Short mmCIF file of C-alpha atoms in Angstrom, two decimals:
data_model
loop_
_atom_site.label_atom_id
_atom_site.label_comp_id
_atom_site.label_asym_id
_atom_site.label_seq_id
_atom_site.Cartn_x
_atom_site.Cartn_y
_atom_site.Cartn_z
CA UNK W 12 -18.70 72.50 54.78
CA UNK W 13 -17.12 71.12 51.62
CA UNK W 14 -13.66 71.98 52.82
CA UNK W 15 -10.74 69.64 52.78
CA UNK W 16 -9.30 68.82 56.15
CA UNK W 17 -5.56 68.46 56.00
CA UNK W 18 -3.43 66.13 58.05
CA UNK W 19 -2.29 68.76 60.57
CA UNK W 20 -5.91 69.74 61.15
CA UNK W 21 -6.80 66.12 61.76
CA UNK W 22 -3.94 65.78 64.24
CA UNK W 23 -5.23 68.83 66.07
CA UNK W 24 -8.75 67.54 66.15
CA UNK W 25 -7.70 64.11 67.50
CA UNK W 26 -5.39 65.72 70.04
CA UNK W 27 -8.07 67.99 71.42
CA UNK W 28 -10.64 65.20 71.45
CA UNK W 29 -8.37 62.87 73.48
CA UNK W 30 -6.71 65.53 75.54
CA UNK W 31 -3.27 64.39 74.46
CA UNK W 32 -0.35 66.19 72.89
CA UNK W 33 -0.18 66.79 69.14
CA UNK W 34 2.94 64.66 68.99
CA UNK W 35 1.21 61.62 70.40
CA UNK W 36 -1.70 62.21 68.11
CA UNK W 37 0.60 62.57 65.11
CA UNK W 38 2.58 59.40 65.80
CA UNK W 39 -0.64 57.57 66.45
CA UNK W 40 -2.23 58.65 63.17
CA UNK W 41 0.92 57.93 61.17
CA UNK W 42 1.26 54.53 62.81
CA UNK W 43 -2.41 53.84 62.30
CA UNK W 44 -2.43 54.44 58.56
CA UNK W 45 0.94 52.80 58.10
CA UNK W 46 -0.44 49.66 59.73
CA UNK W 47 -3.50 49.71 57.56
CA UNK W 48 -1.38 50.18 54.43
CA UNK W 49 0.91 47.39 55.49
CA UNK W 50 -1.97 45.07 56.09
CA UNK W 51 -3.55 45.91 52.75
CA UNK W 52 -0.21 45.37 51.06
CA UNK W 53 -0.22 41.84 52.43
CA UNK W 54 -3.58 41.40 50.84
CA UNK W 55 -5.55 41.44 54.06
CA UNK W 56 -8.66 43.43 54.67
CA UNK W 57 -8.69 45.79 57.63
CA UNK W 58 -11.67 46.42 59.84
CA UNK W 59 -11.86 49.42 62.10
CA UNK W 60 -14.59 49.46 64.68
CA UNK W 61 -17.32 52.03 64.07
CA UNK W 62 -15.61 53.28 60.93
CA UNK W 63 -15.74 50.54 58.33
CA UNK W 64 -13.76 48.01 56.37
CA UNK W 65 -10.98 48.40 53.84
CA UNK W 66 -11.04 45.54 51.42
CA UNK W 67 -9.13 44.55 48.35
CA UNK W 68 -10.87 43.49 45.20
CA UNK W 69 -9.08 42.24 42.17
CA UNK W 70 -9.55 43.98 38.84
CA UNK W 71 -9.03 42.06 35.63
CA UNK W 72 -6.62 43.29 33.02
CA UNK W 73 -8.35 45.44 30.43
CA UNK W 74 -7.48 47.46 27.38
CA UNK W 75 -7.52 51.19 27.39
CA UNK W 76 -6.25 54.10 25.36
CA UNK W 77 -3.55 56.51 26.41
CA UNK W 78 -5.33 59.83 26.64
CA UNK W 79 -2.35 61.82 25.38
CA UNK W 80 -0.87 59.66 22.64
CA UNK W 81 -3.97 57.72 21.62
CA UNK W 82 -2.02 54.49 21.83
CA UNK W 83 -3.67 51.38 22.99
CA UNK W 84 -2.41 50.25 26.33
CA UNK W 85 -3.27 47.40 28.56
CA UNK W 86 -4.02 48.04 32.15
CA UNK W 87 -2.71 44.96 33.94
CA UNK W 88 -4.72 43.10 36.50
CA UNK W 89 -4.43 44.75 39.86
CA UNK W 90 -6.00 45.13 43.28
CA UNK W 91 -8.27 47.95 44.20
CA UNK W 92 -9.10 49.21 47.68
CA UNK W 93 -12.76 49.31 48.48
CA UNK W 94 -13.94 51.04 51.62
CA UNK W 95 -17.29 50.08 53.07
CA UNK W 96 -18.50 52.23 55.94
CA UNK W 97 -20.12 50.53 58.87
CA UNK W 98 -23.83 50.98 59.28
CA UNK W 99 -23.56 53.43 62.16
CA UNK W 100 -21.06 55.52 60.20
CA UNK W 101 -23.09 55.43 56.99
CA UNK W 102 -26.24 56.47 58.84
CA UNK W 103 -24.43 59.32 60.55
CA UNK W 104 -23.14 60.61 57.24
CA UNK W 105 -26.55 60.22 55.62
CA UNK W 106 -28.28 62.07 58.44
CA UNK W 107 -29.67 64.91 56.26
CA UNK W 108 -31.46 62.43 53.98
CA UNK W 109 -32.41 59.89 56.60
CA UNK W 110 -36.10 60.78 56.39
CA UNK W 111 -36.38 59.72 52.74
CA UNK W 112 -37.73 56.33 51.90
CA UNK W 113 -37.89 54.30 48.73
CA UNK W 114 -41.18 54.86 46.92
CA UNK W 115 -42.94 52.43 44.64
CA UNK W 116 -43.88 53.95 41.32
CA UNK W 117 -45.88 51.10 39.80
CA UNK W 118 -49.26 52.76 40.30
CA UNK W 119 -48.30 56.05 38.81
CA UNK W 120 -48.34 54.93 35.20
CA UNK W 121 -50.26 57.33 32.99
CA UNK W 122 -53.68 56.14 31.84
CA UNK W 123 -52.74 56.02 28.20
CA UNK W 124 -49.96 53.60 28.87
CA UNK W 125 -52.30 51.38 30.83
CA UNK W 126 -54.77 51.42 27.98
CA UNK W 127 -52.12 50.41 25.52
CA UNK W 128 -51.11 47.57 27.72
CA UNK W 129 -54.66 46.28 28.03
CA UNK W 130 -55.19 46.57 24.30
CA UNK W 131 -52.12 44.64 23.46
CA UNK W 132 -53.24 42.05 25.99
CA UNK W 133 -56.51 41.62 24.13
CA UNK W 134 -54.72 41.16 20.88
CA UNK W 135 -52.45 38.54 22.23
CA UNK W 136 -55.45 36.73 23.66
CA UNK W 137 -57.02 36.66 20.27
CA UNK W 138 -53.88 35.32 18.73
CA UNK W 139 -53.78 32.63 21.36
CA UNK W 140 -57.39 31.81 20.68
CA UNK W 141 -56.69 31.48 17.00
CA UNK W 142 -53.71 29.28 17.50
CA UNK W 143 -55.84 27.15 19.78
CA UNK W 144 -58.34 26.73 17.03
CA UNK W 145 -55.54 25.85 14.72
CA UNK W 146 -54.53 23.12 17.08
CA UNK W 147 -58.10 22.04 17.61
CA UNK W 148 -58.47 21.05 14.03
CA UNK W 149 -55.13 19.68 13.13
CA UNK W 150 -54.65 19.50 9.45
CA UNK W 151 -52.94 16.63 7.75
CA UNK W 152 -50.19 17.36 5.28
CA UNK W 153 -51.27 19.61 2.50
CA UNK W 154 -49.03 21.22 -0.02
CA UNK W 155 -51.39 23.50 -1.85
CA UNK W 156 -52.30 26.71 -0.19
CA UNK W 157 -54.01 28.13 -3.18
CA UNK W 158 -57.35 27.05 -1.82
CA UNK W 159 -57.28 30.11 0.37
CA UNK W 160 -59.71 31.70 -2.01
CA UNK W 161 -63.02 32.82 -0.67
CA UNK W 162 -66.13 30.69 -0.91
CA UNK W 163 -67.26 29.62 -4.30
CA UNK W 164 -70.85 29.39 -5.29
CA UNK W 165 -71.19 26.29 -7.34
CA UNK W 166 -73.69 27.67 -9.78
CA UNK W 167 -71.53 30.13 -11.67
CA UNK W 168 -69.10 27.41 -12.61
CA UNK W 169 -71.83 25.21 -13.90
CA UNK W 170 -73.31 28.10 -15.69
CA UNK W 171 -70.07 28.82 -17.41
CA UNK W 172 -69.77 25.29 -18.56
CA UNK W 173 -73.33 25.36 -19.72
CA UNK W 174 -72.68 28.50 -21.63
CA UNK W 175 -69.72 26.94 -23.31
CA UNK W 176 -71.74 23.87 -24.01
CA UNK W 177 -74.49 25.91 -25.40
CA UNK W 178 -72.27 27.94 -27.60
CA UNK W 179 -70.93 24.77 -29.01
CA UNK W 180 -74.43 23.66 -29.59
CA UNK W 181 -75.61 26.81 -31.23
CA UNK W 182 -72.50 27.47 -33.17
CA UNK W 183 -73.03 25.42 -36.26
CA UNK W 184 -76.82 25.44 -36.24
CA UNK W 185 -78.63 28.51 -37.39
CA UNK W 186 -81.65 26.95 -39.03
CA UNK W 187 -83.04 24.59 -36.43
CA UNK W 188 -83.05 27.32 -33.91
CA UNK W 189 -85.98 26.12 -31.89
CA UNK W 190 -84.62 22.68 -31.26
CA UNK W 191 -81.40 24.18 -30.18
CA UNK W 192 -82.98 26.43 -27.61
CA UNK W 193 -84.98 23.61 -26.22
CA UNK W 194 -81.81 21.70 -25.70
CA UNK W 195 -80.32 24.66 -23.98
CA UNK W 196 -83.24 25.03 -21.65
CA UNK W 197 -83.42 21.36 -20.94
CA UNK W 198 -79.84 21.23 -20.02
CA UNK W 199 -79.85 23.25 -16.82
CA UNK W 200 -82.96 21.56 -15.56
CA UNK W 201 -81.43 18.19 -15.99
CA UNK W 202 -78.31 19.43 -14.36
CA UNK W 203 -80.15 20.69 -11.35
CA UNK W 204 -82.30 17.67 -10.86
CA UNK W 205 -79.78 14.94 -10.87
CA UNK W 206 -76.75 17.11 -10.45
CA UNK W 207 -73.51 15.92 -11.97
CA UNK W 208 -74.61 12.80 -13.77
CA UNK W 209 -77.63 14.49 -15.18
CA UNK W 210 -75.62 17.41 -16.23
CA UNK W 211 -73.06 15.25 -17.89
CA UNK W 212 -75.73 13.38 -19.73
CA UNK W 213 -77.34 16.58 -20.88
CA UNK W 214 -74.02 17.88 -22.00
CA UNK W 215 -73.18 14.78 -23.96
CA UNK W 216 -76.61 14.58 -25.50
CA UNK W 217 -76.48 18.23 -26.47
CA UNK W 218 -73.22 17.67 -28.27
CA UNK W 219 -74.56 14.56 -29.91
CA UNK W 220 -77.70 16.31 -31.09
CA UNK W 221 -75.81 19.27 -32.39
CA UNK W 222 -73.38 16.97 -34.17
CA UNK W 223 -76.21 15.20 -35.94
CA UNK W 224 -77.79 18.49 -36.84
CA UNK W 225 -74.53 19.85 -38.16
CA UNK W 226 -73.89 16.86 -40.36
CA UNK W 227 -77.46 16.98 -41.61
CA UNK W 228 -77.27 20.67 -42.24
CA UNK W 229 -73.99 20.35 -44.09
CA UNK W 230 -75.79 18.42 -46.76
CA UNK W 231 -78.55 20.92 -47.17
CA UNK W 232 -76.76 24.21 -47.02
CA UNK W 233 -73.37 25.70 -47.61
CA UNK W 234 -71.26 26.73 -44.65
CA UNK W 235 -71.22 30.32 -45.82
CA UNK W 236 -74.35 31.36 -43.99
CA UNK W 237 -73.22 29.95 -40.69
CA UNK W 238 -71.16 32.80 -39.44
CA UNK W 239 -73.73 35.48 -39.92
CA UNK W 240 -76.54 33.68 -38.19
CA UNK W 241 -74.29 32.49 -35.37
CA UNK W 242 -73.59 36.00 -34.25
CA UNK W 243 -77.21 36.80 -34.09
CA UNK W 244 -78.25 33.77 -32.14
CA UNK W 245 -75.55 33.24 -29.54
CA UNK W 246 -76.46 36.17 -27.28
CA UNK W 247 -80.05 35.04 -27.14
CA UNK W 248 -79.36 31.51 -26.16
CA UNK W 249 -76.80 32.52 -23.62
CA UNK W 250 -79.32 34.87 -22.10
CA UNK W 251 -81.74 32.06 -21.55
CA UNK W 252 -79.11 29.99 -19.83
CA UNK W 253 -78.22 32.84 -17.56
CA UNK W 254 -81.77 33.44 -16.65
CA UNK W 255 -82.37 29.87 -15.66
CA UNK W 256 -79.12 28.94 -13.99
CA UNK W 257 -78.97 31.23 -10.91
CA UNK W 258 -82.49 30.39 -9.84
CA UNK W 259 -81.87 27.02 -8.16
CA UNK W 260 -80.93 26.88 -4.42
CA UNK W 261 -77.89 28.96 -3.65
CA UNK W 262 -75.49 26.59 -1.99
CA UNK W 263 -72.62 28.33 -0.32
CA UNK W 264 -69.48 26.27 -0.23
CA UNK W 265 -65.99 26.71 1.01
CA UNK W 266 -62.79 24.75 0.73
CA UNK W 267 -60.92 23.38 3.69
CA UNK W 268 -57.27 24.31 3.49
CA UNK W 269 -54.28 24.42 5.73
CA UNK W 270 -55.40 27.80 6.91
CA UNK W 271 -59.13 27.47 6.53
CA UNK W 272 -60.73 25.11 8.99
CA UNK W 273 -64.32 24.55 9.88
CA UNK W 274 -63.77 26.82 12.83
CA UNK W 275 -62.39 29.62 10.73
CA UNK W 276 -65.30 29.23 8.37
CA UNK W 277 -67.73 29.33 11.26
CA UNK W 278 -66.13 32.50 12.50
CA UNK W 279 -66.31 33.97 9.03
CA UNK W 280 -69.92 33.13 8.27
CA UNK W 281 -71.54 33.02 11.68
CA UNK W 282 -69.25 35.21 13.76
CA UNK W 283 -68.20 32.55 16.24
CA UNK W 284 -65.95 29.57 15.78
CA UNK W 285 -68.13 27.42 18.02
CA UNK W 286 -70.63 27.08 15.20
CA UNK W 287 -68.30 24.88 13.20
CA UNK W 288 -70.41 21.97 14.44
CA UNK W 289 -73.20 22.93 12.09
CA UNK W 290 -70.95 23.02 9.09
CA UNK W 291 -69.81 19.61 10.18
CA UNK W 292 -73.40 18.50 10.60
CA UNK W 293 -74.26 19.69 7.12
CA UNK W 294 -71.35 17.80 5.59
CA UNK W 295 -71.51 14.73 7.77
CA UNK W 296 -71.61 12.48 4.72
CA UNK W 297 -68.18 13.53 3.48
CA UNK W 298 -66.50 14.39 6.76
CA UNK W 299 -65.37 11.93 9.34
CA UNK W 300 -63.05 13.02 12.08
CA UNK W 301 -63.30 16.79 12.39
CA UNK W 302 -59.64 16.83 13.36
CA UNK W 303 -58.57 15.04 10.21
CA UNK W 304 -60.18 16.82 7.30
CA UNK W 305 -58.25 16.60 4.07
CA UNK W 306 -57.28 20.00 2.72
CA UNK W 307 -59.12 20.66 -0.48
CA UNK W 308 -62.36 19.21 0.82
CA UNK W 309 -65.24 21.34 -0.32
CA UNK W 310 -67.88 21.74 2.34
CA UNK W 311 -71.32 23.27 2.15
CA UNK W 312 -71.96 26.19 4.45
CA UNK W 313 -75.51 25.88 5.69
CA UNK W 314 -77.77 28.85 6.13
CA UNK W 315 -77.57 30.31 9.60
CA UNK W 316 -81.30 30.05 10.04
CA UNK W 317 -81.30 26.33 9.36
CA UNK W 318 -79.69 25.54 12.71
CA UNK W 319 -80.76 28.64 14.55
CA UNK W 320 -77.29 30.09 14.58
CA UNK W 321 -77.16 33.39 16.40
CA UNK W 322 -73.89 34.49 17.87
CA UNK W 323 -75.63 36.98 20.13
CA UNK W 324 -77.74 34.29 21.69
CA UNK W 325 -75.85 32.55 24.48
CA UNK W 326 -78.26 29.64 24.34
CA UNK W 327 -77.44 28.77 20.76
CA UNK W 328 -73.78 29.20 21.54
CA UNK W 329 -73.85 26.77 24.42
CA UNK W 330 -75.85 24.39 22.28
CA UNK W 331 -73.12 24.48 19.66
CA UNK W 332 -70.49 23.89 22.31
CA UNK W 333 -72.24 20.85 23.71
CA UNK W 334 -72.68 19.57 20.19
CA UNK W 335 -68.97 19.87 19.55
CA UNK W 336 -68.38 17.84 22.68
CA UNK W 337 -70.61 15.09 21.34
CA UNK W 338 -68.88 15.13 17.98
CA UNK W 339 -65.45 14.90 19.50
CA UNK W 340 -66.63 12.11 21.75
CA UNK W 341 -67.33 10.00 18.67
CA UNK W 342 -63.75 10.14 17.54
CA UNK W 343 -61.98 9.58 20.80
CA UNK M 5 -6.79 42.24 60.18
CA UNK M 6 -9.55 43.01 62.62
CA UNK M 7 -9.88 45.94 64.96
CA UNK M 8 -8.29 44.19 67.90
CA UNK M 9 -5.11 43.10 66.15
CA UNK M 10 -4.78 46.52 64.58
CA UNK M 11 -4.87 48.18 68.00
CA UNK M 12 -2.41 45.58 69.31
CA UNK M 13 0.02 46.34 66.49
CA UNK M 14 -0.22 50.10 66.95
CA UNK M 15 0.17 49.82 70.72
CA UNK M 16 3.25 47.65 70.29
CA UNK M 17 5.02 49.95 67.84
CA UNK M 18 4.05 53.12 69.74
CA UNK M 19 4.98 51.71 73.12
CA UNK M 20 1.68 52.75 74.62
CA UNK M 21 -1.16 50.89 76.29
CA UNK M 22 -4.01 49.36 74.28
CA UNK M 23 -6.39 51.49 76.26
CA UNK M 24 -4.75 54.68 75.02
CA UNK M 25 -4.68 53.46 71.45
CA UNK M 26 -8.34 52.44 71.63
CA UNK M 27 -9.18 55.88 72.96
CA UNK M 28 -7.20 57.54 70.13
CA UNK M 29 -8.87 55.34 67.54
CA UNK M 30 -12.32 56.17 68.87
CA UNK M 31 -11.40 59.86 68.75
CA UNK M 32 -10.26 59.52 65.15
CA UNK M 33 -13.46 57.76 64.17
CA UNK M 34 -15.65 60.37 65.85
CA UNK M 35 -13.66 63.17 64.17
CA UNK M 36 -14.18 61.53 60.77
CA UNK M 37 -17.86 61.06 61.53
CA UNK M 38 -18.30 64.59 62.67
CA UNK M 39 -16.40 66.29 59.86
CA UNK M 40 -17.65 64.05 57.07
CA UNK M 41 -21.17 64.44 58.47
CA UNK M 42 -20.62 68.14 57.81
CA UNK M 43 -19.68 67.40 54.18
CA UNK M 44 -15.99 67.94 54.77
CA UNK M 45 -13.46 65.60 53.29
CA UNK M 46 -10.43 64.34 55.12
CA UNK M 47 -7.16 63.87 53.30
CA UNK M 48 -4.49 61.67 54.80
CA UNK M 49 -1.12 61.94 52.99
CA UNK M 50 0.19 58.69 51.68
CA UNK M 51 -3.05 56.91 52.41
CA UNK M 52 -6.10 58.47 50.83
CA UNK M 53 -9.12 60.67 51.21
CA UNK M 54 -12.38 60.16 53.01
CA UNK M 55 -15.05 62.06 51.23
CA UNK M 56 -18.81 62.16 51.67
CA UNK M 57 -20.54 62.12 48.32
CA UNK M 58 -24.10 63.02 47.55
CA UNK M 59 -25.90 60.57 45.29
CA UNK M 60 -28.96 61.74 43.45
CA UNK M 61 -32.33 60.11 43.57
CA UNK M 62 -32.98 57.54 40.86
CA UNK M 63 -35.59 55.15 39.56
CA UNK M 64 -34.79 51.48 39.51
CA UNK M 65 -36.71 48.31 38.85
CA UNK M 66 -36.82 45.71 41.54
CA UNK M 67 -35.23 42.63 39.98
CA UNK M 68 -37.57 40.06 41.51
CA UNK M 69 -40.89 41.90 41.75
CA UNK M 70 -40.41 44.06 38.66
CA UNK M 71 -41.79 47.09 40.45
CA UNK M 72 -40.46 50.53 39.75
CA UNK M 73 -38.83 52.09 42.74
CA UNK M 74 -37.77 55.65 43.40
CA UNK M 75 -34.56 55.50 45.36
CA UNK M 76 -34.14 58.65 47.45
CA UNK M 77 -30.96 60.74 47.39
CA UNK M 78 -28.32 59.93 49.96
CA UNK M 79 -24.87 60.83 51.16
CA UNK M 80 -22.36 58.06 51.42
CA UNK M 81 -18.84 58.08 52.74
CA UNK M 82 -16.33 57.17 50.09
CA UNK M 83 -12.66 56.48 50.33
CA UNK M 84 -10.23 57.16 47.56
CA UNK M 85 -6.81 55.64 47.90
CA UNK M 86 -3.87 57.90 47.22
CA UNK M 87 -1.44 57.29 44.40
CA UNK M 88 1.24 56.29 46.88
CA UNK M 89 -0.92 53.59 48.45
CA UNK M 90 -1.91 52.36 45.02
CA UNK M 91 1.67 52.05 43.89
CA UNK M 92 2.58 50.29 47.10
CA UNK M 93 -0.12 47.77 46.41
CA UNK M 94 1.00 47.34 42.84
CA UNK M 95 4.56 46.64 43.88
CA UNK M 96 3.50 44.16 46.48
#
């Protein structure tokens, strides 16, 4: 065990095994290894039955460092002897471990690791889904990405403008207070009824009226009293505007951008991207091909109840899907 | 050089029959097998050393199936060429 057998011992062993003299055994062994060496020197490989094969493999030149001096040296390309035991020999040597077999470990992963894997899988699926949506509604070239902002309710903007308008109106006119307020109240109503045009008209008329009043008032009174009364009146009039403006139908809108498609909106407002068809339906007048919506297009987000949108109801979901099929069919 | 030519060469230079040489070779092989099987190493001057080496178990990944495999420990017979043989080869 673990001892080194010297050449004389080997000679003895071979001699006893073959029942020959030590001399014969010695000359044989010397001749044997000399022949092998000679053959290897010629560059040939040597095969010995039941033992194995001696082969030469070439080793490329490589750089190394002299262990003692630390100098860099180059080990030139050379040949190396490789011994491969024959199967019978290898098996005989490996006898003590012959009973072992290769075991697969794939099923022995700890549960936590498996969980992590499944989680990451889900995430990637979602990402894929999103990118699919992105492809679904291909966006034409758009340079502004500032439209990313969340939905805008139209009213506040109008209200602001109205406020400004009203302030302008009330500013120079302290005396004819009543008229002024009427104008202010009229304004939003007009705006709501016939939307933009009406609003514009109201705005213009309000300015015109106030201008007339101002010029008329300038004759009657000095400008000195203006400032005092203005402060007192403005809050009041603004209050009335505020009270009236938010009342009309709350229309939720959103802007289509490079990153905000109908599908993304649908997911945001209804919880499932399949419901984009109803946003499309609601904005049919301004939208044409759902795949070619100009970024910056403002669309109205309809109320979920209007189309019976319920993401937990598979029926409404399948309805939306079939609707999308019909819509796409139109633009094929 | 295959086994047959090697035996031919040895028989020629030794002046003995192929049968004897074959018998001697078989004896040598069985001695190596027996002694190396018992974890002994055999040193042959001017040629090299036959040494059985124990290799520990290890985990590898199958390149085509990607499955993790536990490779069991094993003993393999190694041969280390002596410095003399190496220098002979280098000069050649």
